[in-house]
JSON list of C-alpha atoms in Angstrom, two decimals:
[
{"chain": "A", "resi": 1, "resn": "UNK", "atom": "CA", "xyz": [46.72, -63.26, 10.35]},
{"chain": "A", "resi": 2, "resn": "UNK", "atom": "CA", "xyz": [44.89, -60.93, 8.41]},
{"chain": "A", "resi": 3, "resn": "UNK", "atom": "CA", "xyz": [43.84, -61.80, 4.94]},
{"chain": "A", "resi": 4, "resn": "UNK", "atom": "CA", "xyz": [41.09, -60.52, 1.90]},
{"chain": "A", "resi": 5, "resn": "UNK", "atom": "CA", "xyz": [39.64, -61.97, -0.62]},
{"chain": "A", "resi": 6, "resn": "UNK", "atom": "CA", "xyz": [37.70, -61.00, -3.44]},
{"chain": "A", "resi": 7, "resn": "UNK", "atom": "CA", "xyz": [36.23, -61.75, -6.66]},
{"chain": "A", "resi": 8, "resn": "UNK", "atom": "CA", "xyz": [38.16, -63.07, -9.20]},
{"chain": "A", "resi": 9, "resn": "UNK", "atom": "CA", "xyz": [37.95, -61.15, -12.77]},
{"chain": "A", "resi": 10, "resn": "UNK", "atom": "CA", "xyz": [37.54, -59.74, -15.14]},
{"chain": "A", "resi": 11, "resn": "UNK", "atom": "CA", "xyz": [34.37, -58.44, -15.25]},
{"chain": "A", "resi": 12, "resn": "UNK", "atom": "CA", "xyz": [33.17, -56.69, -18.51]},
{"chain": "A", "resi": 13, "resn": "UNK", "atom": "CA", "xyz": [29.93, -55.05, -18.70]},
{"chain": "A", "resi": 14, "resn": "UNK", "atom": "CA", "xyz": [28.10, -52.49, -20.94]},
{"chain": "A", "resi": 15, "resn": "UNK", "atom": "CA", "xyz": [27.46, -49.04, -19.80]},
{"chain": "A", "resi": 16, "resn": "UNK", "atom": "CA", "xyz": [24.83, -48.66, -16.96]},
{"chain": "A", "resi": 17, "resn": "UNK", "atom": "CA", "xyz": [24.52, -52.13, -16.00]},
{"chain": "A", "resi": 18, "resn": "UNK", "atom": "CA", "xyz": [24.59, -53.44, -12.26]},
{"chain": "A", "resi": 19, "resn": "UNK", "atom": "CA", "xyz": [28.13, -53.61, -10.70]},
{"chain": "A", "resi": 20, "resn": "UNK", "atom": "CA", "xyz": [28.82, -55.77, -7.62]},
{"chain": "A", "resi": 21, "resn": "UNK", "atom": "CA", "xyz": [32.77, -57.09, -6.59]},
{"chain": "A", "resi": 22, "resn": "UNK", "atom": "CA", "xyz": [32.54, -59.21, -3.46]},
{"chain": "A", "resi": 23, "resn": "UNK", "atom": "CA", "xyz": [34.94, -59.20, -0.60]},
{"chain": "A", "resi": 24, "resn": "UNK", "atom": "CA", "xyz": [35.48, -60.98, 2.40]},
{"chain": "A", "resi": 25, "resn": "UNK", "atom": "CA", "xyz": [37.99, -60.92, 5.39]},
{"chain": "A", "resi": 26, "resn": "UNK", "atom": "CA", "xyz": [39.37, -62.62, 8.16]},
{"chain": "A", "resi": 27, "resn": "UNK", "atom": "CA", "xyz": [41.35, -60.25, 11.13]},
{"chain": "A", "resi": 28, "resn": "UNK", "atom": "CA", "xyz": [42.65, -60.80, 14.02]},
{"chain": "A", "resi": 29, "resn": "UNK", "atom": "CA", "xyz": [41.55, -57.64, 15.30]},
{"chain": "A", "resi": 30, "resn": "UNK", "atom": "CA", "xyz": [38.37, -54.89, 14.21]},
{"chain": "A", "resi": 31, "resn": "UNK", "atom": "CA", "xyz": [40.20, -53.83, 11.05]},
{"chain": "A", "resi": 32, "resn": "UNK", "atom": "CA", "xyz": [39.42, -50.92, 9.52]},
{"chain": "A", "resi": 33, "resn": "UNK", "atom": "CA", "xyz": [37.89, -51.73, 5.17]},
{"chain": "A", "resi": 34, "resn": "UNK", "atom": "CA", "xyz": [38.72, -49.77, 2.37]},
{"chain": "A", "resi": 35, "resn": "UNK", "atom": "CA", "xyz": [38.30, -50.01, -1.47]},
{"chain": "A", "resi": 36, "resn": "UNK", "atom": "CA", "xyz": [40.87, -48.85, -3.83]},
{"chain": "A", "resi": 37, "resn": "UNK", "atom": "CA", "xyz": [40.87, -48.51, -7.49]},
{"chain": "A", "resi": 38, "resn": "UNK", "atom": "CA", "xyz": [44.04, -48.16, -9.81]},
{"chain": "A", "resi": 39, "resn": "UNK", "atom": "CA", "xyz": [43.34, -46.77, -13.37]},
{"chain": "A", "resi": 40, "resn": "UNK", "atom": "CA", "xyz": [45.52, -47.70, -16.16]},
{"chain": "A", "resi": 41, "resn": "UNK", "atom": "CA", "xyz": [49.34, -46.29, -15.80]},
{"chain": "A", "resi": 42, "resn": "UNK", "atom": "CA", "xyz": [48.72, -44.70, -12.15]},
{"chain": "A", "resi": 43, "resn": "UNK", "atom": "CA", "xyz": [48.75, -45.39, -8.85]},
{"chain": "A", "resi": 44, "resn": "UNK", "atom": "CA", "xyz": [45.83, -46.72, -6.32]},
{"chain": "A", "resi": 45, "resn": "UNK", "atom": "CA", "xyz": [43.26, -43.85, -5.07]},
{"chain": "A", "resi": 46, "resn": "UNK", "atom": "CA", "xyz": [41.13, -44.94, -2.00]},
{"chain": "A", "resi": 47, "resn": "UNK", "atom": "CA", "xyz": [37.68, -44.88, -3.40]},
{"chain": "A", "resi": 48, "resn": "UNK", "atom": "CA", "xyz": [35.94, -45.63, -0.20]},
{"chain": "A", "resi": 49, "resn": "UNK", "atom": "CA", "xyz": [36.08, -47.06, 3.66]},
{"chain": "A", "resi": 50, "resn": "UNK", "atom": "CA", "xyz": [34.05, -47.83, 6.26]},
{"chain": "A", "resi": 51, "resn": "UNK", "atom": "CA", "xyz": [35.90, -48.03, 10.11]},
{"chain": "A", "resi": 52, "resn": "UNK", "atom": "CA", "xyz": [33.21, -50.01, 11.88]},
{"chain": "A", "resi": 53, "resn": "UNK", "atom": "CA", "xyz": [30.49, -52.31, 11.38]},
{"chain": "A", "resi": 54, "resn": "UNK", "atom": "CA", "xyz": [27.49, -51.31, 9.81]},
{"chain": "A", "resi": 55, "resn": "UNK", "atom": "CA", "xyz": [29.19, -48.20, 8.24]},
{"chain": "A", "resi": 56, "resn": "UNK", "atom": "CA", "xyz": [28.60, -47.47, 4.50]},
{"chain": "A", "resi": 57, "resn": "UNK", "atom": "CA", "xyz": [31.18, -45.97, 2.38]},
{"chain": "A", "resi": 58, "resn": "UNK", "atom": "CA", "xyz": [30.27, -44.20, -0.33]},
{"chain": "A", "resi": 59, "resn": "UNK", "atom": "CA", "xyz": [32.08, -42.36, -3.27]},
{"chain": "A", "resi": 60, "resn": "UNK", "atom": "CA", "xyz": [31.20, -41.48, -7.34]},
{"chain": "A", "resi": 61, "resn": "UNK", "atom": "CA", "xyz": [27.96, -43.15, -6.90]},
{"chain": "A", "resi": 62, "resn": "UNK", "atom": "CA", "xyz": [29.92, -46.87, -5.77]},
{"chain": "A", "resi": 63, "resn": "UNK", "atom": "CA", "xyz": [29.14, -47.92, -2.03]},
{"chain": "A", "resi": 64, "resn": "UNK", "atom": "CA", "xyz": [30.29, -50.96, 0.27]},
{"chain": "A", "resi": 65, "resn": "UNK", "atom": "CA", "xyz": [28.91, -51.76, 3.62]},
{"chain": "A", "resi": 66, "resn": "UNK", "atom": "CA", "xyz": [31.32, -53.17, 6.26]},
{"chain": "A", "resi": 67, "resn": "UNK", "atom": "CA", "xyz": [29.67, -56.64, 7.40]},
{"chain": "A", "resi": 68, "resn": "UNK", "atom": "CA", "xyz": [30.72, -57.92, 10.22]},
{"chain": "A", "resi": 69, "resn": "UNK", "atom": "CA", "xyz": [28.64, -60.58, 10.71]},
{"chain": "A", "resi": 70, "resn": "UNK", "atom": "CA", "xyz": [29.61, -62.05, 7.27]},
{"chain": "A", "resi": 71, "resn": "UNK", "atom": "CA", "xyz": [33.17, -60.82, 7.57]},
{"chain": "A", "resi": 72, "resn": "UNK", "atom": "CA", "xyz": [32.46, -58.66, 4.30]},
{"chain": "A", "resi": 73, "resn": "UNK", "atom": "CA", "xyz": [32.72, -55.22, 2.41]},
{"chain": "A", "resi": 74, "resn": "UNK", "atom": "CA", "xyz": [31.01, -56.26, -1.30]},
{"chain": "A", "resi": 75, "resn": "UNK", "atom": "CA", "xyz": [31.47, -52.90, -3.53]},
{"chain": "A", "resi": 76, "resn": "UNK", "atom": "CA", "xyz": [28.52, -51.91, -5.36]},
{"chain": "A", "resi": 77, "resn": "UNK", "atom": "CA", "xyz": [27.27, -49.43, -8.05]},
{"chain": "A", "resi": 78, "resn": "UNK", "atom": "CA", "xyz": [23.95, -48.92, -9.65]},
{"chain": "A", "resi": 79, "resn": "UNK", "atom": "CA", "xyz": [24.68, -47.95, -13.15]},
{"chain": "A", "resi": 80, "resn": "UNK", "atom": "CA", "xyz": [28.51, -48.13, -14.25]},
{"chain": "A", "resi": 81, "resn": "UNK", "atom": "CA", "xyz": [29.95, -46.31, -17.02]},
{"chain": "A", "resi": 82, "resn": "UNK", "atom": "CA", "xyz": [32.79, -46.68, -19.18]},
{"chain": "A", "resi": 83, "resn": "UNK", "atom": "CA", "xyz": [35.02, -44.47, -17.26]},
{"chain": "A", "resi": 84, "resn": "UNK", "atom": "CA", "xyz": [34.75, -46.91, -14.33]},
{"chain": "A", "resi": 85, "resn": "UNK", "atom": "CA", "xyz": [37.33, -49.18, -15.76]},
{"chain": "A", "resi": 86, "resn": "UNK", "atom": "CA", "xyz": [40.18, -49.75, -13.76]},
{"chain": "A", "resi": 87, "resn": "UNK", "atom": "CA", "xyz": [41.19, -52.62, -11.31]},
{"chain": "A", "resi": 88, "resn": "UNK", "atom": "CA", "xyz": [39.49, -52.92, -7.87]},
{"chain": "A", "resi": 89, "resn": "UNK", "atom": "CA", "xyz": [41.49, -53.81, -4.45]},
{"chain": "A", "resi": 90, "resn": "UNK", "atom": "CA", "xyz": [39.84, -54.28, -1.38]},
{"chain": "A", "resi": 91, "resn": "UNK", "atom": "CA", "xyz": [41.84, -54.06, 1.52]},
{"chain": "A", "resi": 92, "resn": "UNK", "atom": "CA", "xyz": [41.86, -53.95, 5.55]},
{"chain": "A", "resi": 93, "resn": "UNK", "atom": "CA", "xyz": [43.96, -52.89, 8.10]},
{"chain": "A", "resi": 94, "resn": "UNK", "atom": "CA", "xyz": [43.95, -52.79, 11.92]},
{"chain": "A", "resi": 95, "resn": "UNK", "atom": "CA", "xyz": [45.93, -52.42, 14.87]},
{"chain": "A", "resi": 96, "resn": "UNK", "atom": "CA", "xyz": [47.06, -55.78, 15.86]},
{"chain": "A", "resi": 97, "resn": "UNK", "atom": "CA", "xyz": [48.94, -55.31, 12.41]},
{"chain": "A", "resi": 98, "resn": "UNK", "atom": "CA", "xyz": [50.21, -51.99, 12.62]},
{"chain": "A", "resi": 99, "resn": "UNK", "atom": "CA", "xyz": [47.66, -50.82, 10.71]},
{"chain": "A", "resi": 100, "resn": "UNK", "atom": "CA", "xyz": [49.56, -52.31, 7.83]},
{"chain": "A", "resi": 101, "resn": "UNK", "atom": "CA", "xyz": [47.61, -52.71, 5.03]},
{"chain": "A", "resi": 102, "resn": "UNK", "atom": "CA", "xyz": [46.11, -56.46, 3.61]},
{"chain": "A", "resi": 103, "resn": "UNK", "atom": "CA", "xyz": [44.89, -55.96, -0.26]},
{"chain": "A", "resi": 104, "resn": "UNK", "atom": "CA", "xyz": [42.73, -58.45, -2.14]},
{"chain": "A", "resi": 105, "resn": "UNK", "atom": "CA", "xyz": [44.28, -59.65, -5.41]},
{"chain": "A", "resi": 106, "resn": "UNK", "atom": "CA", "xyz": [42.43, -56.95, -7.50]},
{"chain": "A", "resi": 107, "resn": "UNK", "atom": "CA", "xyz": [39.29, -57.59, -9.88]},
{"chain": "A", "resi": 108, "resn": "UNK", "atom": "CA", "xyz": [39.80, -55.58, -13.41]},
{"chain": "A", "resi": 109, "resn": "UNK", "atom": "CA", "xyz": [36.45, -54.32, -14.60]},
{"chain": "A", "resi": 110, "resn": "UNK", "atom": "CA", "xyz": [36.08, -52.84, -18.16]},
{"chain": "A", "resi": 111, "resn": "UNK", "atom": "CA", "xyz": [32.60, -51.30, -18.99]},
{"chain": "A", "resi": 112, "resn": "UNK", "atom": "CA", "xyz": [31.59, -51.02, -22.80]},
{"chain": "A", "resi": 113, "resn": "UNK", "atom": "CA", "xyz": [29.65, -48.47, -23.91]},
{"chain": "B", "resi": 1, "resn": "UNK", "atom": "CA", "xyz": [47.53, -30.39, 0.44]},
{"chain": "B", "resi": 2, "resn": "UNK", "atom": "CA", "xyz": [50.14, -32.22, -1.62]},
{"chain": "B", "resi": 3, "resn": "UNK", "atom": "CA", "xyz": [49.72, -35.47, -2.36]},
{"chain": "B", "resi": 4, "resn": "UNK", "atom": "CA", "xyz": [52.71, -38.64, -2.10]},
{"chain": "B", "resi": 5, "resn": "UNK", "atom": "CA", "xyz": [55.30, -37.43, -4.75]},
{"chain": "B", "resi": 6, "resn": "UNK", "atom": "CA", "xyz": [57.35, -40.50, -6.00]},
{"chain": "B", "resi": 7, "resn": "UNK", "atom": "CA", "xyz": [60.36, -40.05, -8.57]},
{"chain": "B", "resi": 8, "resn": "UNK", "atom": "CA", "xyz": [61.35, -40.92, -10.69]},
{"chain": "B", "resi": 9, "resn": "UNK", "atom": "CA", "xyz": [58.11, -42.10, -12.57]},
{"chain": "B", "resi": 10, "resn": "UNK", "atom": "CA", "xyz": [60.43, -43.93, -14.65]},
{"chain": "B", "resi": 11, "resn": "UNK", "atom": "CA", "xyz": [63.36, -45.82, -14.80]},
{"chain": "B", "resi": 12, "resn": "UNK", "atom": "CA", "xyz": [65.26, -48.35, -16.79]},
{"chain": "B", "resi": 13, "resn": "UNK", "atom": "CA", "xyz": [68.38, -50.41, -15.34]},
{"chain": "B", "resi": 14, "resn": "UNK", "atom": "CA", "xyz": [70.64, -52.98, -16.29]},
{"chain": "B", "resi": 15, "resn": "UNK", "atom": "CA", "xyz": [70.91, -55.95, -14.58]},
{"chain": "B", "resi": 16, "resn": "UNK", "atom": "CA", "xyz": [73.40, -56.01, -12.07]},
{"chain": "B", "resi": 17, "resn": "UNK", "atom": "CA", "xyz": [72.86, -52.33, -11.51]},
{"chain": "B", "resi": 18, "resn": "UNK", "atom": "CA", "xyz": [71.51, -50.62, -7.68]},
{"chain": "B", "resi": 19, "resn": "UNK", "atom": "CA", "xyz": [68.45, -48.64, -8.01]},
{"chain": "B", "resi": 20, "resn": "UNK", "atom": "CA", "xyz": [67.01, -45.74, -5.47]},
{"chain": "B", "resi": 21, "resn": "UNK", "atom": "CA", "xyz": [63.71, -44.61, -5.12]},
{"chain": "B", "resi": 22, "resn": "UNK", "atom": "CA", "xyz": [62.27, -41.93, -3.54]},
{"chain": "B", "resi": 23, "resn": "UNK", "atom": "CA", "xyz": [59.39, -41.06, -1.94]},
{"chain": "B", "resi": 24, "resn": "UNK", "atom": "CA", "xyz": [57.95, -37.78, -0.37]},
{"chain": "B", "resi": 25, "resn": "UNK", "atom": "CA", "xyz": [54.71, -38.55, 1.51]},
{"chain": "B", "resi": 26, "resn": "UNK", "atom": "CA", "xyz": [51.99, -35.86, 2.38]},
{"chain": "B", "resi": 27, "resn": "UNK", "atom": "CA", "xyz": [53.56, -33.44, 5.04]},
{"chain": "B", "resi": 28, "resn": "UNK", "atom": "CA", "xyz": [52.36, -34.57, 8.66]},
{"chain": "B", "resi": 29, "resn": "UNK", "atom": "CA", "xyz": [52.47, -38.02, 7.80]},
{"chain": "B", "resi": 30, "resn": "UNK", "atom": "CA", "xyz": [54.88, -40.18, 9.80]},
{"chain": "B", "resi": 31, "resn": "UNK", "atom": "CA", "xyz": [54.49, -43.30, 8.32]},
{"chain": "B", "resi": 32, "resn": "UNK", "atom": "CA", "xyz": [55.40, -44.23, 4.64]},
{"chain": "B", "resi": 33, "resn": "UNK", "atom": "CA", "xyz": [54.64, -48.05, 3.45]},
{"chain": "B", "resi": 34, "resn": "UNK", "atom": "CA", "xyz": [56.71, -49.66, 0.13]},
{"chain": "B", "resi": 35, "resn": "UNK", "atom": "CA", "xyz": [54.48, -51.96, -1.96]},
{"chain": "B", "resi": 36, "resn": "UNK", "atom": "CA", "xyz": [55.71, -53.38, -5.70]},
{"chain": "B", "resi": 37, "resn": "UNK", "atom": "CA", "xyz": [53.32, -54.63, -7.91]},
{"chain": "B", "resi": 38, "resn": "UNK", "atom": "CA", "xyz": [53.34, -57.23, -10.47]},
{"chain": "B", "resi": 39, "resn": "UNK", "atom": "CA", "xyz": [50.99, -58.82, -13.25]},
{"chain": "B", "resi": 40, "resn": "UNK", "atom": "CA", "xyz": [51.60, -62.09, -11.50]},
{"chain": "B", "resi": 41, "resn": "UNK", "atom": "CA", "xyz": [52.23, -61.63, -8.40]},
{"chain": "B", "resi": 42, "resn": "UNK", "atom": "CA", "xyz": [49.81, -58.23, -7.61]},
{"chain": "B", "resi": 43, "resn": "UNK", "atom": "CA", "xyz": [50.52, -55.64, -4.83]},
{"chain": "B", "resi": 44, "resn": "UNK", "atom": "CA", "xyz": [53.03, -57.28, -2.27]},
{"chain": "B", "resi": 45, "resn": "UNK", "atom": "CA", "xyz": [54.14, -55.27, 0.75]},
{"chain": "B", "resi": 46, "resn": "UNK", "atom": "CA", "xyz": [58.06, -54.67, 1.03]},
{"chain": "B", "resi": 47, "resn": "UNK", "atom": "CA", "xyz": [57.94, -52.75, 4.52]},
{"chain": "B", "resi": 48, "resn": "UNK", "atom": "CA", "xyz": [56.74, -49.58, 5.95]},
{"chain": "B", "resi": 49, "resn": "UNK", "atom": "CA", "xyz": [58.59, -47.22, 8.01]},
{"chain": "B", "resi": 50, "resn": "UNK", "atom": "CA", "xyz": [57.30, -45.16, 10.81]},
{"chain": "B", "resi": 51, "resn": "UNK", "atom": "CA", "xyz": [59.05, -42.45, 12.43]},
{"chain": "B", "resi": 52, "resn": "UNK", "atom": "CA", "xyz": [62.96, -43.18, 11.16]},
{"chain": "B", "resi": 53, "resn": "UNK", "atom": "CA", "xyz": [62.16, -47.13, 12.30]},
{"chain": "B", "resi": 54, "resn": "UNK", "atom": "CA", "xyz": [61.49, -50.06, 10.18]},
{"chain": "B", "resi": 55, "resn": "UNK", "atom": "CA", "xyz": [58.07, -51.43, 11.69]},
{"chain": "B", "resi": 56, "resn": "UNK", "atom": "CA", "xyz": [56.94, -53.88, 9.21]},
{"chain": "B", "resi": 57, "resn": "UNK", "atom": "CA", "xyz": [58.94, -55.83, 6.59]},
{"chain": "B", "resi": 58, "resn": "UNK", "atom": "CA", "xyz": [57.54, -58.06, 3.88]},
{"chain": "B", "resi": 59, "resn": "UNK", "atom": "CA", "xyz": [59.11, -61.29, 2.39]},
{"chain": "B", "resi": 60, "resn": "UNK", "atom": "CA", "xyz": [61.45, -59.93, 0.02]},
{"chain": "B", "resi": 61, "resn": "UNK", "atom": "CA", "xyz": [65.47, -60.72, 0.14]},
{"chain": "B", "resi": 62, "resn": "UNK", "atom": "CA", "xyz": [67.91, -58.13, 1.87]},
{"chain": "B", "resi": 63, "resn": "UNK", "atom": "CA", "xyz": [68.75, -56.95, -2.11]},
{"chain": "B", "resi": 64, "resn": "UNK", "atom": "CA", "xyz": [66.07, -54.50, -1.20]},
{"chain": "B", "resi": 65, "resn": "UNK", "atom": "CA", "xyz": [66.17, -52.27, 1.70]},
{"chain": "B", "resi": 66, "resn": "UNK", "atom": "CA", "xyz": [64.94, -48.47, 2.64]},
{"chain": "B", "resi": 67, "resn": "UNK", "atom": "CA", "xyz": [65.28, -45.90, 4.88]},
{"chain": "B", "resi": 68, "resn": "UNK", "atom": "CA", "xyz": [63.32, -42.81, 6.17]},
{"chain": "B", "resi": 69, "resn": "UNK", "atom": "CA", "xyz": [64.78, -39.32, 6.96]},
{"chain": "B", "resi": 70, "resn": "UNK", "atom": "CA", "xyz": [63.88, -37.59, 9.55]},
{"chain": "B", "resi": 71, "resn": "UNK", "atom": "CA", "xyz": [61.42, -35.14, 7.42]},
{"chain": "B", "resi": 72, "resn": "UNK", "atom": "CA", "xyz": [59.14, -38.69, 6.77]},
{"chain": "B", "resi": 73, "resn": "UNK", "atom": "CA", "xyz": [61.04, -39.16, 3.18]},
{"chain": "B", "resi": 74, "resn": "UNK", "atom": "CA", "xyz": [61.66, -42.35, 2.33]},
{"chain": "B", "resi": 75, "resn": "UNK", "atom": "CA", "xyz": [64.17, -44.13, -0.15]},
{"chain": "B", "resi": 76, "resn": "UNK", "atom": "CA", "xyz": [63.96, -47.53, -1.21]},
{"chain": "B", "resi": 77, "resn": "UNK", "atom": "CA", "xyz": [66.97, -49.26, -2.49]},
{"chain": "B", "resi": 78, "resn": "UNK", "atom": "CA", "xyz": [67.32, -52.90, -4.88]},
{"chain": "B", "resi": 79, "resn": "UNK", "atom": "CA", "xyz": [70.99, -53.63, -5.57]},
{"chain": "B", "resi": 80, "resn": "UNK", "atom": "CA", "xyz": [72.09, -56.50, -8.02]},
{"chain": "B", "resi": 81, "resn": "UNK", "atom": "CA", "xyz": [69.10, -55.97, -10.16]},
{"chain": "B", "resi": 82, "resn": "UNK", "atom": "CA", "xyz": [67.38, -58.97, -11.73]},
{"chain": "B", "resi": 83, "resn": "UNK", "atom": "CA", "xyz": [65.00, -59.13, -14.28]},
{"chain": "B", "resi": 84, "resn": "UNK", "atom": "CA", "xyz": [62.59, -60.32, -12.26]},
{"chain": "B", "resi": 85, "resn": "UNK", "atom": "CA", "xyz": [62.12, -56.84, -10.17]},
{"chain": "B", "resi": 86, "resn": "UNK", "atom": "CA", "xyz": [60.83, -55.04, -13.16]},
{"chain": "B", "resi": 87, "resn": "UNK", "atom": "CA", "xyz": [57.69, -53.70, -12.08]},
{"chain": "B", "resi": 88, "resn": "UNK", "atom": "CA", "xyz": [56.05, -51.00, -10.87]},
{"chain": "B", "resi": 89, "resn": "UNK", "atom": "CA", "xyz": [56.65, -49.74, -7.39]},
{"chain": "B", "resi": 90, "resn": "UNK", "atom": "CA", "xyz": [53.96, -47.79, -5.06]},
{"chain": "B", "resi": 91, "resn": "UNK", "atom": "CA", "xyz": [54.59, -45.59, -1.85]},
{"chain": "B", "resi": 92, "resn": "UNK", "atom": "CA", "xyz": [51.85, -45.27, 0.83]},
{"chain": "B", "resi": 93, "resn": "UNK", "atom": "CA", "xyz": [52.01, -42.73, 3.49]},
{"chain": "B", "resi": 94, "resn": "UNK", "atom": "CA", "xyz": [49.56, -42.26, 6.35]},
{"chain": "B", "resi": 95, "resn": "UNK", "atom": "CA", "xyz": [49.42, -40.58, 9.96]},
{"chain": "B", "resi": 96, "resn": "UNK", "atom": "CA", "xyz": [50.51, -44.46, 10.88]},
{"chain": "B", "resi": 97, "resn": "UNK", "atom": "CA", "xyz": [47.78, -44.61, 13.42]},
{"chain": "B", "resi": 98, "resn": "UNK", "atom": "CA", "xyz": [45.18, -46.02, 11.04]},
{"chain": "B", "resi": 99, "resn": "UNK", "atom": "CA", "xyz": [42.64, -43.91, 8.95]},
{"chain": "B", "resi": 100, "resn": "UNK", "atom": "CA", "xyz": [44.23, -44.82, 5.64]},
{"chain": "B", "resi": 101, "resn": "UNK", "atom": "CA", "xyz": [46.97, -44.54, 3.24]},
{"chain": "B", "resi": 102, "resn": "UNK", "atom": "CA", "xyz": [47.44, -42.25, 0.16]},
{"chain": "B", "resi": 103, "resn": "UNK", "atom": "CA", "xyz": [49.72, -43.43, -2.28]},
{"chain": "B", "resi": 104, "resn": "UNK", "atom": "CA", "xyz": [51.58, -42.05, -5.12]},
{"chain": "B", "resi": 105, "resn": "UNK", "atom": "CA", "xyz": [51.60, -42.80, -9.05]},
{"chain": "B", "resi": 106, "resn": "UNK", "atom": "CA", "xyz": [54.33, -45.06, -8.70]},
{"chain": "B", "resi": 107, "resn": "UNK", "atom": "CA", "xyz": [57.99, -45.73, -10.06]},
{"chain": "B", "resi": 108, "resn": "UNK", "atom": "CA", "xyz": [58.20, -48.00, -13.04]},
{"chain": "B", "resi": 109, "resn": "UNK", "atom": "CA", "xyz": [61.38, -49.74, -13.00]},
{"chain": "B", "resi": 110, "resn": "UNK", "atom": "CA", "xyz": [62.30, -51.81, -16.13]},
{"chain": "B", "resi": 111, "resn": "UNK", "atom": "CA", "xyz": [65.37, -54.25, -15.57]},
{"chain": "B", "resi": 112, "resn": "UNK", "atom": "CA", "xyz": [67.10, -55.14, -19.12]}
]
């Protein structure tokens, strides 16, 4: 079955540091790869995705690269700032499933200024 | 375009009680997707329906069950609350042909 996984947290960092969440995934299919992020008290809002291999997502200066070859979609951003805490989810979904969607457990990041 | 409306955005039963929720997803989508979420259990998929049918289901006991109109809304329904379903519920909706989901802000349900 389809399954993600991806960096345990929390993560703190100070403002404008270096900002890297790893994922990996296992499909039975050519899943589609998507990053969400949940702010405090709302709902998730798809931050990025990527539908084949080699495609970068990119969105409010964070990017992932879908991997097949390593079976992975690590999130990245260059310089983070404190309004960039929230919790993480990477997630995949593809046909075989229904297109259902598989989430990662979630990796809370808090910036400090 | 409007986004996934869910309602209420907050709610606070007694044990014992049924709960409904509703959700509207984004017009043209035929697919709307039920997930709750937890502090120690995360997001967990309940089921998604597509078109009026039930197409995936999640491992959650019959106490919670939904339905979709024929407009795409959807209701979600827990009877014999426990204290244990306090959390906060999410509702995806998407084309249901892949390309994504949208959700909505969520129903926080609070069993006392």
């Amino acid at each position: 079955g389809n399954s993600v996984t991806q960096m345990e947290g929390p993560v703190t960092l100070s403002e404008e540091a270096f900002l890297t969440i790893n994922c990996t995934y296992t499909a039975t299919g050519y899943p589609s790869l998507f990053w969400y992020v949940q702010y405090p008290g709302e709902g998730l809002q798809l931050l990025l995705k990527a539908t084949k291999a080699d495609d970068k997502g990119s969105n409010k200066g964070f990017e992932a690269t879908y991997r097949k070859e390593t079976t992975s979609f690590h999130l990245e951003k260059g310089s983070v700032q404190v309004s960039d805490s929230a919790v993480y989810f990477c997630a995949l979904s593809d046909r075989s499933n229904d297109y259902k969607l598989s989430f990662g457990a979630g990796t809370t990041v808090t910036v400090r200024a | 375009k409007a986004g996934v409306t869910q309602t209420p955005r907050y709610l606070i039963k007694t044990r014992g009680q049924q709960v409904t929720l509703s959700c509207s997803p984004i017009s043209g989508h035929r697919s709307v997707s039920w997930y709750q979420q937890t502090p120690g259990q995360g997001l967990q998929f309940l089921f998604e329906y597509f078109s009026e049918t039930q197409r995936n289901k999640g491992n959650f006991p019959g106490r919670f069950s939904g339905r979709q109109f024929s407009n795409s809304r959807s209701e979600m329904n827990v009877s014999t609350l426990e204290l244990g379903d306090s959390a906060l519920y999410l509702c995806a909706s998407s084309t249901g042909q892949g390309g994504g989901y949208t959700f909505g802000s969520g129903t926080r349900l609070t069993v006392v």
